Coordinates of C-alpha atoms in Angstrom, one line a residue:
X758 CA 14.1 -8.8 16.6
X759 CA 16.1 -10.6 19.3
X760 CA 14.4 -13.6 21.0
X761 CA 14.7 -12.0 24.5
X762 CA 11.4 -12.0 26.4
X763 CA 9.6 -8.7 26.0
X764 CA 9.7 -6.5 29.1
X765 CA 7.1 -4.0 30.2
X766 CA 9.4 -1.2 29.0
X767 CA 9.8 -2.6 25.5
X768 CA 8.8 0.2 23.1
X769 CA 5.5 -0.5 21.3
X770 CA 7.2 0.2 18.0
X771 CA 9.5 -2.8 18.6
X772 CA 6.9 -5.2 19.9
X773 CA 5.7 -7.9 17.5
X774 CA 2.3 -7.9 15.9
X775 CA 0.3 -10.6 14.1
X776 CA -1.7 -10.1 11.0
X777 CA -3.6 -13.3 10.5
X778 CA -1.0 -16.1 10.3
X779 CA 1.9 -13.7 9.8
X780 CA 3.8 -12.4 12.9
X781 CA 6.0 -9.3 12.3
X782 CA 9.0 -8.6 14.4
X783 CA 8.1 -5.0 15.0
X784 CA 5.5 -2.3 14.0
X785 CA 7.7 -0.5 11.4
X786 CA 6.5 -0.7 7.8
X787 CA 8.1 0.5 4.7
X788 CA 5.2 1.9 2.7
X789 CA 4.7 1.0 -0.9
X790 CA 6.4 3.6 -3.2
X791 CA 6.2 3.5 -7.0
X792 CA 9.7 3.4 -8.6
X793 CA 8.6 3.8 -12.2
X794 CA 11.6 1.6 -13.2
X795 CA 10.1 -1.6 -14.6
X796 CA 10.4 -2.8 -18.2
X797 CA 7.1 -4.0 -19.6
X798 CA 6.0 -4.5 -16.0
X799 CA 9.0 -6.6 -15.1
X800 CA 11.1 -6.0 -12.0
X801 CA 14.8 -5.6 -12.7
X802 CA 18.1 -4.6 -11.3
X803 CA 16.8 -1.4 -9.7
X804 CA 14.1 -3.3 -7.8
X805 CA 16.7 -5.8 -6.5
X806 CA 18.9 -3.0 -5.2
X807 CA 16.0 -1.0 -3.9
X808 CA 14.2 -3.9 -2.1
X809 CA 17.4 -5.4 -0.9
X810 CA 18.3 -2.1 0.8
X811 CA 14.9 -1.7 2.4
X812 CA 14.5 -5.4 3.2
X813 CA 17.7 -5.4 5.3
X814 CA 16.9 -2.2 7.3
X815 CA 15.1 -3.9 10.2
X816 CA 11.5 -3.0 9.4
X817 CA 9.0 -5.7 10.3
X818 CA 7.2 -5.3 6.9
X819 CA 8.4 -4.0 3.5
X820 CA 5.7 -3.3 1.0
X821 CA 6.4 -3.6 -2.7
X822 CA 5.1 -0.7 -4.7
X823 CA 1.7 -0.5 -6.5
X824 CA 1.8 -3.5 -8.9
X825 CA -0.6 -3.4 -11.8
X826 CA -3.0 -6.4 -12.3
X827 CA -3.4 -5.6 -16.0
X828 CA -1.1 -4.0 -18.6
X829 CA -3.5 -1.0 -19.0
X830 CA -3.8 -0.8 -15.2
X831 CA -0.4 0.8 -15.0
X832 CA 0.1 4.4 -14.0
X833 CA 3.1 4.7 -16.4
X834 CA 5.0 2.5 -18.8
X835 CA 7.6 2.1 -16.0
X836 CA 5.2 0.7 -13.4
X837 CA 5.6 -2.8 -12.0
X838 CA 3.1 -5.4 -13.1
X839 CA 2.0 -8.9 -12.3
X840 CA -0.4 -9.6 -15.2
X841 CA 1.5 -12.4 -16.9
X842 CA 4.2 -15.1 -16.8
X843 CA 7.1 -12.7 -17.6
X844 CA 6.1 -10.3 -14.8
X845 CA 5.6 -13.2 -12.4
X846 CA 9.1 -14.7 -13.2
X847 CA 10.8 -11.4 -12.8
X848 CA 9.1 -10.7 -9.5
X849 CA 9.8 -14.1 -8.2
X850 CA 13.5 -13.7 -8.9
X851 CA 13.5 -10.3 -7.2
X852 CA 11.8 -11.7 -4.1
X853 CA 14.3 -14.6 -3.9
X854 CA 17.2 -12.2 -4.2
X855 CA 15.8 -9.9 -1.6
X856 CA 15.1 -12.7 0.9
X857 CA 18.8 -13.7 0.9
X858 CA 19.5 -10.9 3.4
X859 CA 16.1 -9.5 4.2
X860 CA 15.1 -9.5 7.9
X861 CA 11.4 -8.5 7.4
X862 CA 8.3 -9.8 5.7
X863 CA 7.5 -8.8 2.2
X864 CA 4.1 -7.5 1.1
X865 CA 2.8 -6.3 -2.2
X866 CA 0.2 -3.8 -3.2
X867 CA -2.1 -4.9 -6.0
X868 CA -3.5 -2.0 -8.0
X869 CA -5.3 -0.8 -11.1
X870 CA -4.7 2.9 -12.0
X871 CA -8.0 3.4 -13.9
X872 CA -8.2 6.9 -15.3
X873 CA -4.9 7.9 -13.7
X874 CA -3.0 5.6 -16.1
X875 CA -1.2 6.2 -19.3
X876 CA 1.0 9.0 -17.9
X877 CA 4.7 9.8 -17.9
X878 CA 6.6 9.0 -14.7
X879 CA 6.6 11.9 -12.3
X880 CA 10.3 12.6 -12.7
X881 CA 9.6 13.0 -16.5
X882 CA 6.8 15.4 -15.9
X883 CA 3.8 13.1 -15.2
X884 CA 1.9 14.4 -18.3
X885 CA -0.7 12.3 -20.2
X886 CA 1.0 10.1 -22.8
X887 CA 0.0 10.7 -26.5
X888 CA -0.6 7.8 -28.8
X889 CA 2.8 8.5 -30.4
X890 CA 4.4 8.2 -26.9
X891 CA 2.8 4.8 -26.4
X892 CA -0.3 6.0 -24.5
X893 CA -3.3 3.7 -24.0
X894 CA -7.1 4.0 -23.3
X895 CA -7.8 4.1 -19.6
X896 CA -10.8 2.6 -17.8
X897 CA -12.9 4.3 -15.2
X898 CA -16.4 4.1 -13.6
X899 CA -17.4 7.1 -15.6
X900 CA -16.0 9.0 -18.6
X901 CA -14.7 11.8 -16.3
X902 CA -11.1 13.0 -16.7
X903 CA -8.7 12.8 -13.7
X904 CA -7.3 16.3 -14.4
X905 CA -8.8 19.4 -16.0
X906 CA -5.9 19.5 -18.4
X907 CA -6.7 16.0 -19.8
X908 CA -8.2 16.2 -23.2
X909 CA -8.8 12.4 -23.6
X910 CA -11.5 11.0 -21.4
X911 CA -11.4 7.6 -19.8
X912 CA -13.7 4.8 -21.1
X913 CA -16.6 4.1 -18.8
X914 CA -16.4 0.4 -17.8
X915 CA -18.9 -2.1 -19.1
X916 CA -20.2 -5.1 -17.1
X917 CA -17.6 -7.2 -18.9
X918 CA -14.8 -4.8 -18.1
X919 CA -15.8 -4.9 -14.4
X920 CA -15.8 -8.7 -14.5
X921 CA -12.4 -8.8 -16.3
X922 CA -10.7 -6.5 -13.8
X923 CA -12.1 -8.4 -10.8
X924 CA -10.7 -11.6 -12.3
X925 CA -7.4 -9.8 -12.9
X926 CA -7.1 -9.0 -9.2
X927 CA -7.7 -12.7 -8.4
X928 CA -5.1 -13.9 -10.9
X929 CA -2.6 -11.3 -9.7
X930 CA -3.1 -12.5 -6.1
X931 CA -2.4 -16.1 -7.1
X932 CA 0.8 -15.0 -8.9
X933 CA 1.9 -13.0 -5.9
X934 CA 1.5 -15.9 -3.5
X935 CA 3.3 -18.2 -5.9
X936 CA 6.1 -15.6 -6.1
X937 CA 6.7 -15.9 -2.4
X938 CA 4.8 -12.8 -1.1
X939 CA 3.9 -12.9 2.6
X940 CA 1.0 -10.4 2.6
X941 CA -1.2 -8.7 0.0
X942 CA -2.7 -5.2 0.2
X943 CA -5.4 -4.2 -2.3
X944 CA -5.1 -0.5 -3.4
X945 CA -8.4 1.3 -2.8
X946 CA -6.8 4.7 -2.3
X947 CA -5.0 7.7 -4.0
X948 CA -7.5 8.1 -6.8
X949 CA -6.9 4.8 -8.5
X950 CA -9.6 2.6 -10.0
X951 CA -11.2 1.2 -6.8
X952 CA -11.1 4.6 -5.2
X953 CA -12.7 6.1 -8.3
X954 CA -15.7 3.8 -7.9
X955 CA -16.0 4.8 -4.2
X956 CA -15.9 8.6 -4.8
X957 CA -19.0 10.4 -6.2
X958 CA -16.6 12.9 -7.8
X959 CA -15.4 10.1 -10.2
X960 CA -18.4 7.7 -10.2
X961 CA -21.5 9.0 -11.8
X962 CA -22.9 5.7 -13.0
X963 CA -26.6 5.1 -13.2
X964 CA -26.4 1.3 -12.6
X965 CA -25.9 -0.8 -9.5
X966 CA -22.3 0.4 -9.3
X967 CA -23.1 4.1 -8.9
X968 CA -25.2 6.5 -6.9
X969 CA -25.7 5.4 -3.3
X970 CA -22.9 4.5 -1.0
X971 CA -23.9 0.9 -1.1
X972 CA -23.6 0.9 -4.9
X973 CA -20.3 2.8 -5.0
X974 CA -18.8 0.3 -2.6
X975 CA -20.1 -2.6 -4.6
X976 CA -17.1 -3.1 -7.0
X977 CA -14.3 -2.6 -4.4
X978 CA -16.1 -5.0 -2.1
X979 CA -16.5 -7.5 -4.9
X980 CA -12.8 -7.3 -5.8
X981 CA -11.8 -7.8 -2.2
X982 CA -14.2 -10.7 -1.6
X983 CA -13.1 -12.4 -4.8
X984 CA -9.4 -12.2 -3.8
X985 CA -10.3 -13.3 -0.2
X986 CA -12.1 -16.4 -1.5
X987 CA -9.2 -17.2 -3.8
X988 CA -6.6 -17.2 -1.0
X989 CA -6.1 -19.5 2.0
X990 CA -8.2 -18.3 4.9
X991 CA -5.1 -17.6 7.0
X992 CA -3.2 -15.6 4.3
X993 CA -2.9 -12.0 5.3
X994 CA -5.0 -9.7 3.1
X995 CA -5.8 -6.1 3.7
X996 CA -6.5 -2.8 2.0
X997 CA -5.2 0.8 1.7
X998 CA -7.9 3.4 1.7
X999 CA -8.0 7.1 1.3
X1000 CA -10.0 8.4 4.3
X1001 CA -11.2 11.5 2.5
X1002 CA -10.9 13.2 -0.9
X1003 CA -10.3 16.5 0.8
X1004 CA -13.0 17.9 -1.4
X1005 CA -16.5 18.9 -0.5
X1006 CA -18.9 16.4 -1.9
X1007 CA -16.3 13.8 -2.3
X1008 CA -15.5 10.5 -0.5
X1009 CA -15.4 11.2 3.3
X1010 CA -14.6 9.8 6.7
X1011 CA -18.1 8.6 7.4
X1012 CA -18.1 6.5 4.2
X1013 CA -14.6 5.2 4.9
X1014 CA -15.7 4.0 8.3
X1015 CA -18.6 2.2 6.7
X1016 CA -16.4 0.7 4.0
X1017 CA -13.8 -0.6 6.6
X1018 CA -16.5 -2.2 8.7
X1019 CA -17.9 -4.0 5.6
X1020 CA -14.5 -5.1 4.6
X1021 CA -13.7 -6.5 8.0
X1022 CA -17.0 -8.5 7.9
X1023 CA -15.8 -10.3 4.8
X1024 CA -12.3 -11.1 6.1
X1025 CA -10.1 -8.0 5.9
X1026 CA -7.0 -8.5 8.1
X1027 CA -5.6 -5.0 8.2
X1028 CA -6.3 -1.4 7.2
X1029 CA -3.7 1.0 5.8
X1030 CA -5.0 4.5 6.2
X1031 CA -4.0 7.3 3.9
X1032 CA -6.0 10.1 2.1
X1033 CA -6.4 12.2 -1.0
X1034 CA -5.2 11.5 -4.5
X1035 CA -8.5 11.6 -6.4
X1036 CA -9.1 15.2 -7.3
X1037 CA -7.0 18.1 -8.5
X1038 CA -9.2 20.3 -6.3
X1039 CA -8.1 18.6 -3.1
X1040 CA -7.0 21.0 -0.3
X1041 CA -4.9 18.9 2.1
X1042 CA -3.9 20.3 5.4
X1043 CA -0.4 18.8 5.4
X1044 CA 1.5 18.7 8.7
X1045 CA 3.4 16.1 10.7
X1046 CA 1.1 13.1 11.4
X1047 CA -1.8 14.8 9.5
X1048 CA -3.5 11.4 8.8
X1049 CA -3.3 10.1 12.3
X1050 CA -6.8 11.3 13.2
X1051 CA -8.2 9.3 10.3
X1052 CA -6.4 6.1 11.4
X1053 CA -7.6 6.7 15.0
X1054 CA -11.2 6.8 13.9
X1055 CA -10.9 3.6 11.9
X1056 CA -9.1 1.9 14.8
X1057 CA -12.2 2.6 17.0
X1058 CA -14.5 1.1 14.3
X1059 CA -12.6 -2.2 13.6
X1060 CA -10.7 -4.8 15.5
X1061 CA -8.1 -5.6 12.8
X1062 CA -4.7 -3.9 12.9
X1063 CA -4.6 -0.4 11.5
X1064 CA -1.5 1.1 9.8
X1065 CA -1.0 4.9 9.6
X1066 CA 1.2 6.8 7.2
X1067 CA 1.9 10.4 6.4
X1068 CA 4.7 12.7 7.6
X1069 CA 5.8 10.5 10.4
X1070 CA 9.5 11.1 10.5
X1071 CA 10.7 10.8 14.2
X1072 CA 10.9 7.7 16.4
X1073 CA 9.4 9.5 19.4
X1074 CA 6.5 10.7 17.2
X1075 CA 5.9 7.1 16.0
X1076 CA 6.0 5.7 19.5
X1077 CA 3.6 8.3 20.8
X1078 CA 1.0 7.5 18.0
X1079 CA 1.1 3.8 19.2
X1080 CA 0.9 4.8 22.8
X1081 CA -2.2 6.9 22.2
X1082 CA -3.8 4.0 20.5
X1083 CA -4.3 5.8 17.2
X1084 CA -2.8 3.0 15.2
X1085 CA -1.2 -0.4 15.5
X1086 CA 1.6 0.0 13.0
X1087 CA 3.6 2.9 11.6
X1088 CA 4.4 3.2 7.8
X1089 CA 7.1 5.5 6.5
X1090 CA 7.5 6.3 2.8
X1091 CA 9.7 9.2 1.7
X1092 CA 11.5 9.3 5.0
X1093 CA 12.7 5.7 4.3
X1094 CA 14.1 6.8 0.9
X1095 CA 16.0 9.7 2.6
X1096 CA 17.0 7.6 5.6
X1097 CA 16.9 3.9 4.7
X1098 CA 18.2 2.8 8.1
X1099 CA 15.6 4.9 10.0
X1100 CA 14.8 1.8 12.0
X1101 CA 18.3 1.7 13.4
X1102 CA 18.0 5.2 14.7
X1103 CA 14.6 4.4 16.1
X1104 CA 16.1 1.4 18.0
X1105 CA 18.8 3.6 19.5
X1106 CA 16.5 6.5 20.4
X1107 CA 13.7 4.2 21.9
X1108 CA 16.0 1.5 23.3
X1109 CA 14.4 -1.1 21.0
X1110 CA 15.8 -4.4 19.7
X1111 CA 16.4 -5.0 16.0
X1112 CA 17.9 -7.4 13.6
X1113 CA 20.5 -6.1 11.1
X1114 CA 22.8 -7.9 8.7
X1115 CA 26.2 -8.7 10.3
X1116 CA 28.0 -7.0 7.4
X1117 CA 26.7 -3.7 8.8
X1118 CA 27.3 -4.3 12.4
X1119 CA 30.6 -2.4 12.6
X1120 CA 28.9 0.8 11.5
X1121 CA 27.0 0.9 14.9
X1122 CA 28.3 2.0 18.3
X1123 CA 28.4 -0.9 20.8
X1124 CA 24.8 -1.5 21.9
X1125 CA 23.0 -4.5 23.5
X1126 CA 19.9 -3.4 21.6
X1127 CA 21.1 -4.3 18.1
X1128 CA 21.0 -8.0 17.3
X1129 CA 22.6 -9.9 14.4
X1130 CA 20.2 -10.9 11.6

């Protein structure tokens, strides 16, 4: 973003925002999107190309895809990981290469797939892997399959498993910081392990980690608190949550509000609001901006910045969401893959100011609203 003083007519989308110690140049976020292209969890040439492209598009924040904190916490064999030295070195090299021309901050989403792991990549069908295909046992709060077609049940986690995974999140956070990451998001959404503990559809435990809302929140809160305590107090740490399972009797908006308020009380710096992903029975009312009401509710319940995502494709649409006070930041996922330079269009449509690499400057019409990186 240019260093000119902001005027009253500066679009909200192009105004800076602070998340703990990190100040972002604008409110545009590239959402985390799995690429299923790692080798044994290690980032490679695809990731350098992919993140280099998105990192130079002018967005204030680029989120690296769901990154597994353990090997068996991957969704597929091609998922990115950060559980060991090899994965850490590969990610560090990728971040260093991306930063050469990146104009935005880099965040990472730390995740454990739980019962949704050991599957093919979606572009290979997404089916459960057999032992012959390299499949592995998956962990879950309860031995309940993710899909009706699954014939192999996940393993209900023991107390030792719970402690091991909690520690894995902490170690992954340390590695992420050492790799040069600016911000960490803990994945509690889309039906992955921490969401599985939250939802009564997946969590039918009889101990202190199941049953009541307080018990179902216990493990996700423990993971967050452990990571929070392991990081400097000014390091930006937040969560992505699914506001609802879109299934009667599942995780719901009231519970999401309670969770977010608890998370803020123990140091959560931002909330990334999505929905669904836990149950094959979900009935999602998909339409442009369909998750904005969920974000708006959370924004009223917390003081930390709120990010909204989900079928937000037009600059005017994004700006209106911010003007209405429904969210503080806008995240785009598939639209960024289809239109990597969406932020450039948004700057022209809204008369915003943006940094881009000088190598691309000739592609734009003469405009005082585009600044050199």
